[in-house]
mmCIF file with all atom_site columns, C-alpha atoms in Angstrom:
data_model
loop_
_atom_site.group_PDB
_atom_site.id
_atom_site.type_symbol
_atom_site.label_atom_id
_atom_site.label_alt_id
_atom_site.label_comp_id
_atom_site.label_asym_id
_atom_site.label_entity_id
_atom_site.label_seq_id
_atom_site.pdbx_PDB_ins_code
_atom_site.Cartn_x
_atom_site.Cartn_y
_atom_site.Cartn_z
_atom_site.occupancy
_atom_site.B_iso_or_equiv
_atom_site.pdbx_formal_charge
_atom_site.auth_seq_id
_atom_site.auth_comp_id
_atom_site.auth_asym_id
_atom_site.auth_atom_id
_atom_site.pdbx_PDB_model_num
ATOM 1  C CA . MET A 1 1  ? 79.438  98.088  112.101 1.00 34.00 ? 1374 MET A CA 1
ATOM 2  C CA . SER A 1 2  ? 83.141  98.025  112.634 1.00 42.00 ? 1375 SER A CA 1
ATOM 3  C CA . LYS A 1 3  ? 84.269  97.628  116.222 1.00 51.00 ? 1376 LYS A CA 1
ATOM 4  C CA . ASP A 1 4  ? 87.749  98.306  117.504 1.00 58.00 ? 1377 ASP A CA 1
ATOM 5  C CA . ILE A 1 5  ? 89.294  95.490  119.475 1.00 58.00 ? 1378 ILE A CA 1
ATOM 6  C CA . VAL A 1 6  ? 92.083  96.495  121.808 1.00 61.00 ? 1379 VAL A CA 1
ATOM 7  C CA . ILE A 1 7  ? 94.580  93.890  122.883 1.00 63.00 ? 1380 ILE A CA 1
ATOM 8  C CA . GLU A 1 8  ? 97.290  95.212  125.152 1.00 66.00 ? 1381 GLU A CA 1
ATOM 9  C CA . ASN A 1 9  ? 100.692 93.916  126.142 1.00 70.00 ? 1382 ASN A CA 1
ATOM 10 C CA . ILE A 1 10 ? 101.522 92.190  122.900 1.00 76.00 ? 1383 ILE A CA 1
ATOM 11 C CA . ASN A 1 11 ? 105.254 92.288  123.389 1.00 77.00 ? 1384 ASN A CA 1
ATOM 12 C CA . THR A 1 12 ? 106.391 89.058  121.760 1.00 83.00 ? 1385 THR A CA 1
ATOM 13 C CA . PRO A 1 13 ? 105.720 87.314  118.448 1.00 84.00 ? 1386 PRO A CA 1
ATOM 14 C CA . THR A 1 14 ? 103.983 84.538  120.394 1.00 88.00 ? 1387 THR A CA 1
ATOM 15 C CA . ALA A 1 15 ? 101.634 87.018  122.091 1.00 87.00 ? 1388 ALA A CA 1
ATOM 16 C CA . PHE A 1 16 ? 100.750 88.501  118.690 1.00 86.00 ? 1389 PHE A CA 1
ATOM 17 C CA . GLY A 1 17 ? 100.117 85.006  117.341 1.00 90.00 ? 1390 GLY A CA 1
ATOM 18 C CA . VAL A 1 18 ? 97.837  84.112  120.241 1.00 89.00 ? 1391 VAL A CA 1
ATOM 19 C CA . ALA A 1 19 ? 95.875  87.339  119.734 1.00 87.00 ? 1392 ALA A CA 1
ATOM 20 C CA . LEU A 1 20 ? 95.591  86.753  115.977 1.00 87.00 ? 1393 LEU A CA 1
ATOM 21 C CA . LYS A 1 21 ? 94.404  83.189  116.532 1.00 91.00 ? 1394 LYS A CA 1
ATOM 22 C CA . ARG A 1 22 ? 91.786  84.365  119.022 1.00 87.00 ? 1395 ARG A CA 1
ATOM 23 C CA . LEU A 1 23 ? 90.538  87.056  116.606 1.00 85.00 ? 1396 LEU A CA 1
ATOM 24 C CA . ARG A 1 24 ? 90.475  84.569  113.728 1.00 86.00 ? 1397 ARG A CA 1
ATOM 25 C CA . LYS A 1 25 ? 88.565  81.944  115.707 1.00 89.00 ? 1398 LYS A CA 1
ATOM 26 C CA . ASN A 1 26 ? 86.120  84.513  117.114 1.00 84.00 ? 1399 ASN A CA 1
ATOM 27 C CA . SER A 1 27 ? 85.412  85.534  113.515 1.00 83.00 ? 1400 SER A CA 1
ATOM 28 C CA . GLY A 1 28 ? 84.758  81.912  112.543 1.00 88.00 ? 1401 GLY A CA 1
ATOM 29 C CA . VAL A 1 29 ? 87.571  81.912  109.987 1.00 88.00 ? 1402 VAL A CA 1
ATOM 30 C CA . SER A 1 30 ? 89.865  78.922  109.468 1.00 93.00 ? 1403 SER A CA 1
ATOM 31 C CA . GLN A 1 31 ? 93.594  79.185  108.859 1.00 94.00 ? 1404 GLN A CA 1
ATOM 32 C CA . ASP A 1 32 ? 92.963  78.050  105.281 1.00 95.00 ? 1405 ASP A CA 1
ATOM 33 C CA . GLN A 1 33 ? 90.355  80.755  104.736 1.00 93.00 ? 1406 GLN A CA 1
ATOM 34 C CA . LEU A 1 34 ? 92.576  83.458  106.205 1.00 91.00 ? 1407 LEU A CA 1
ATOM 35 C CA . ALA A 1 35 ? 95.528  82.263  104.152 1.00 93.00 ? 1408 ALA A CA 1
ATOM 36 C CA . HIS A 1 36 ? 93.419  82.415  100.990 1.00 93.00 ? 1409 HIS A CA 1
ATOM 37 C CA . LEU A 1 37 ? 92.190  85.931  101.827 1.00 90.00 ? 1410 LEU A CA 1
ATOM 38 C CA . LEU A 1 38 ? 95.752  87.119  102.434 1.00 90.00 ? 1411 LEU A CA 1
ATOM 39 C CA . ASN A 1 39 ? 97.266  85.223  99.500  1.00 92.00 ? 1412 ASN A CA 1
ATOM 40 C CA . MET A 1 40 ? 99.502  83.261  101.873 1.00 93.00 ? 1413 MET A CA 1
ATOM 41 C CA . ARG A 1 41 ? 100.038 79.607  102.607 1.00 96.00 ? 1414 ARG A CA 1
ATOM 42 C CA . GLN A 1 42 ? 98.177  78.039  105.519 1.00 96.00 ? 1415 GLN A CA 1
ATOM 43 C CA . ALA A 1 43 ? 101.569 77.090  106.980 1.00 96.00 ? 1416 ALA A CA 1
ATOM 44 C CA . THR A 1 44 ? 102.507 80.788  107.102 1.00 95.00 ? 1417 THR A CA 1
ATOM 45 C CA . ILE A 1 45 ? 99.375  81.579  109.119 1.00 94.00 ? 1418 ILE A CA 1
ATOM 46 C CA . SER A 1 46 ? 100.223 78.682  111.440 1.00 96.00 ? 1419 SER A CA 1
ATOM 47 C CA . ASP A 1 47 ? 103.780 79.989  111.840 1.00 95.00 ? 1420 ASP A CA 1
ATOM 48 C CA . ILE A 1 48 ? 102.501 83.468  112.736 1.00 93.00 ? 1421 ILE A CA 1
ATOM 49 C CA . GLU A 1 49 ? 100.015 82.079  115.254 1.00 93.00 ? 1422 GLU A CA 1
ATOM 50 C CA . ASN A 1 50 ? 102.817 80.077  116.871 1.00 94.00 ? 1423 ASN A CA 1
ATOM 51 C CA . GLY A 1 51 ? 105.203 83.036  117.128 1.00 91.00 ? 1424 GLY A CA 1
ATOM 52 C CA . ARG A 1 52 ? 107.414 81.993  114.231 1.00 92.00 ? 1425 ARG A CA 1
ATOM 53 C CA . GLY A 1 53 ? 106.232 84.404  111.542 1.00 87.00 ? 1426 GLY A CA 1
ATOM 54 C CA . THR A 1 54 ? 108.604 86.705  109.738 1.00 89.00 ? 1427 THR A CA 1
ATOM 55 C CA . LEU A 1 55 ? 108.318 90.449  110.162 1.00 86.00 ? 1428 LEU A CA 1
ATOM 56 C CA . GLU A 1 56 ? 107.223 90.681  106.529 1.00 89.00 ? 1429 GLU A CA 1
ATOM 57 C CA . SER A 1 57 ? 104.400 88.179  107.020 1.00 90.00 ? 1430 SER A CA 1
ATOM 58 C CA . LEU A 1 58 ? 103.329 89.877  110.260 1.00 86.00 ? 1431 LEU A CA 1
ATOM 59 C CA . PHE A 1 59 ? 103.032 93.231  108.507 1.00 86.00 ? 1432 PHE A CA 1
ATOM 60 C CA . LYS A 1 60 ? 101.147 91.675  105.623 1.00 87.00 ? 1433 LYS A CA 1
ATOM 61 C CA . VAL A 1 61 ? 98.574  90.326  108.087 1.00 85.00 ? 1434 VAL A CA 1
ATOM 62 C CA . ILE A 1 62 ? 98.441  93.621  109.989 1.00 82.00 ? 1435 ILE A CA 1
ATOM 63 C CA . GLN A 1 63 ? 97.835  95.600  106.798 1.00 82.00 ? 1436 GLN A CA 1
ATOM 64 C CA . ALA A 1 64 ? 95.351  93.173  105.265 1.00 81.00 ? 1437 ALA A CA 1
ATOM 65 C CA . LEU A 1 65 ? 93.269  92.935  108.429 1.00 79.00 ? 1438 LEU A CA 1
ATOM 66 C CA . LYS A 1 66 ? 93.533  96.694  109.024 1.00 78.00 ? 1439 LYS A CA 1
ATOM 67 C CA . ILE A 1 67 ? 95.012  96.222  112.470 1.00 77.00 ? 1440 ILE A CA 1
ATOM 68 C CA . ASN A 1 68 ? 96.150  99.491  114.034 1.00 76.00 ? 1441 ASN A CA 1
ATOM 69 C CA . LEU A 1 69 ? 99.402  99.312  115.925 1.00 73.00 ? 1442 LEU A CA 1
ATOM 70 C CA . VAL A 1 70 ? 100.045 101.647 118.806 1.00 71.00 ? 1443 VAL A CA 1
ATOM 71 C CA . LEU A 1 71 ? 103.687 101.897 119.729 1.00 67.00 ? 1444 LEU A CA 1
ATOM 72 C CA . SER A 1 72 ? 104.578 102.667 123.301 1.00 67.00 ? 1445 SER A CA 1
ATOM 73 C CA . ASN A 1 73 ? 107.859 102.857 125.095 1.00 63.00 ? 1446 ASN A CA 1
ATOM 74 C CA . SER A 1 74 ? 106.393 102.176 128.536 1.00 60.00 ? 1447 SER A CA 1
ATOM 75 C CA . SER A 1 75 ? 108.100 98.794  128.716 1.00 53.00 ? 1448 SER A CA 1
ATOM 76 C CA . PHE A 1 76 ? 111.473 100.467 128.216 1.00 50.00 ? 1449 PHE A CA 1
ATOM 77 C CA . THR A 1 77 ? 111.264 102.945 131.077 1.00 52.00 ? 1450 THR A CA 1
ATOM 78 C CA . LYS A 1 78 ? 112.729 100.719 133.803 1.00 55.00 ? 1451 LYS A CA 1
ATOM 79 C CA . ASP A 1 79 ? 116.044 99.924  132.156 1.00 56.00 ? 1452 ASP A CA 1
ATOM 80 C CA . LYS A 1 80 ? 118.547 102.525 130.927 1.00 59.00 ? 1453 LYS A CA 1
ATOM 81 C CA . ASP A 1 81 ? 119.824 100.151 128.241 1.00 63.00 ? 1454 ASP A CA 1
ATOM 82 C CA . HIS A 1 82 ? 116.295 99.711  126.941 1.00 62.00 ? 1455 HIS A CA 1
ATOM 83 C CA . LYS A 1 83 ? 115.778 103.482 127.057 1.00 66.00 ? 1456 LYS A CA 1
ATOM 84 C CA . SER A 1 84 ? 118.868 103.942 124.927 1.00 73.00 ? 1457 SER A CA 1
ATOM 85 C CA . LYS A 1 85 ? 117.714 101.317 122.432 1.00 72.00 ? 1458 LYS A CA 1
ATOM 86 C CA . ALA A 1 86 ? 114.227 102.811 122.323 1.00 71.00 ? 1459 ALA A CA 1
ATOM 87 C CA . ARG A 1 87 ? 115.658 106.289 121.679 1.00 73.00 ? 1460 ARG A CA 1
ATOM 88 C CA . LYS A 1 88 ? 117.785 104.955 118.799 1.00 76.00 ? 1461 LYS A CA 1
ATOM 89 C CA . ILE A 1 89 ? 114.768 103.225 117.268 1.00 77.00 ? 1462 ILE A CA 1
ATOM 90 C CA . LEU A 1 90 ? 112.632 106.355 117.596 1.00 75.00 ? 1463 LEU A CA 1
ATOM 91 C CA . ASP A 1 91 ? 115.405 108.474 116.071 1.00 75.00 ? 1464 ASP A CA 1
ATOM 92 C CA . LEU A 1 92 ? 115.631 106.107 113.103 1.00 76.00 ? 1465 LEU A CA 1
ATOM 93 C CA . LEU A 1 93 ? 111.871 106.191 112.626 1.00 73.00 ? 1466 LEU A CA 1
ATOM 94 C CA . ASN A 1 94 ? 111.830 109.990 112.720 1.00 73.00 ? 1467 ASN A CA 1
ATOM 95 C CA . ASP A 1 95 ? 114.599 110.395 110.110 1.00 66.00 ? 1468 ASP A CA 1
#
């Protein structure tokens, strides 16, 4: 019954918010209903959907909705500075 939905190129908080809003609306769920299910305020859901959510609230939504994140460094390959930052992040995650 469960179907994976793949949304690529979510590289900003606003893009995540747009994707979340689309998923929520396609499921026929209001912001109030989602907020109640996640034990959050409706304003927090609105903030997330408008790219203003905190990292903590984003992860709460991701975990509660069982969204799988796939991390990729493909967007960092063109810029040496980004490569360096990506390497540092990956090193921290692997420690």
